[in-house]
């Protein structure tokens, strides 16, 4: 297997140091989204006492010229803490802190999509939007080849791998279960996991989360995934179509409801929201991956349980549609629906903001409104 050199270091030696007492001092790891809009970065500092709330964590800074977020001549960027989690790697009382990135003039960095998402979520808070996002990903060896696949060939056709059990069906379960436990420890609202259709492809689910919480928890779950994979010496890619040919791609299906959708008779509100989405398909496709739809064009082909990127569709229990209404929701007459279009590498802030703009704020067309005033 192709694994990193660092993963082969003696972890028992590391444990000797990790067990050393640290007194009242606390390690805080600041986590942020870099200039790619897909990658996460982190660095750590010492605080003199355990922070009890996010307000106890001070702002910090970093070199934005090394993360594709600033020029070298004016490179300092601000890290503004927004949500705190327990640290599953250094353990209590140490913390992981998710941060927004601001430029030198205190304006949000280009890939800080949380800033506008938070404004929109504050506007629609009375509708109590709940989200659950299904993050698919693929495990790769350090050589970029899917983990567990033959070095010079392919595994058998898709079929036995989805929710599979057995050494010939699934690859990397140790990584998946370690990630799950680490998220639970951290306080991330992870709610499930399963092996996916393509071998070495997995999924975890985060939610239900209300409002801005959705993006915060999914980004931290992604950070923890990459850190766990680092320990095992493999790579987790969120590429929407990591393998060409007759293999499933990777999405980030987004389940959504408002309070009125969750009440008796809520199906009519679900259908009204879907109707609004149908009239704004192009706008949503543009924000459902970091490259304006180009990544998703490799995935949304109308095959492999996807809809066609150029057409909007909806249906009950239809995994080949843009929007799926679960069968139970259709029977009960209330609940939620699933937007199956977001790519695995989407920014959850962009996705959830777009859904609220269209279904609650009733925006139309491809332009968005500025609600600063």
XYZ file of N, CA, C and O in Angstrom, residues 68 114 174 201 286 372:
24
model
N -2.342 31.578 -0.421
C -3.037 32.125 -1.599
C -4.160 33.074 -1.202
O -5.205 33.128 -1.844
N -18.461 32.285 4.941
C -19.255 32.261 6.170
C -19.838 33.642 6.475
O -20.927 33.762 7.049
N -10.866 1.298 9.381
C -10.206 1.827 10.580
C -10.181 3.353 10.556
O -10.375 4.015 11.585
N -14.627 4.550 -1.415
C -15.429 5.757 -1.247
C -16.319 5.577 -0.016
O -16.917 4.513 0.177
N -23.984 27.062 -10.079
C -22.777 27.898 -10.016
C -22.158 27.931 -8.628
O -20.940 28.094 -8.495
N -26.966 44.256 3.614
C -26.243 45.022 4.627
C -27.105 46.112 5.247
O -26.953 46.461 6.417
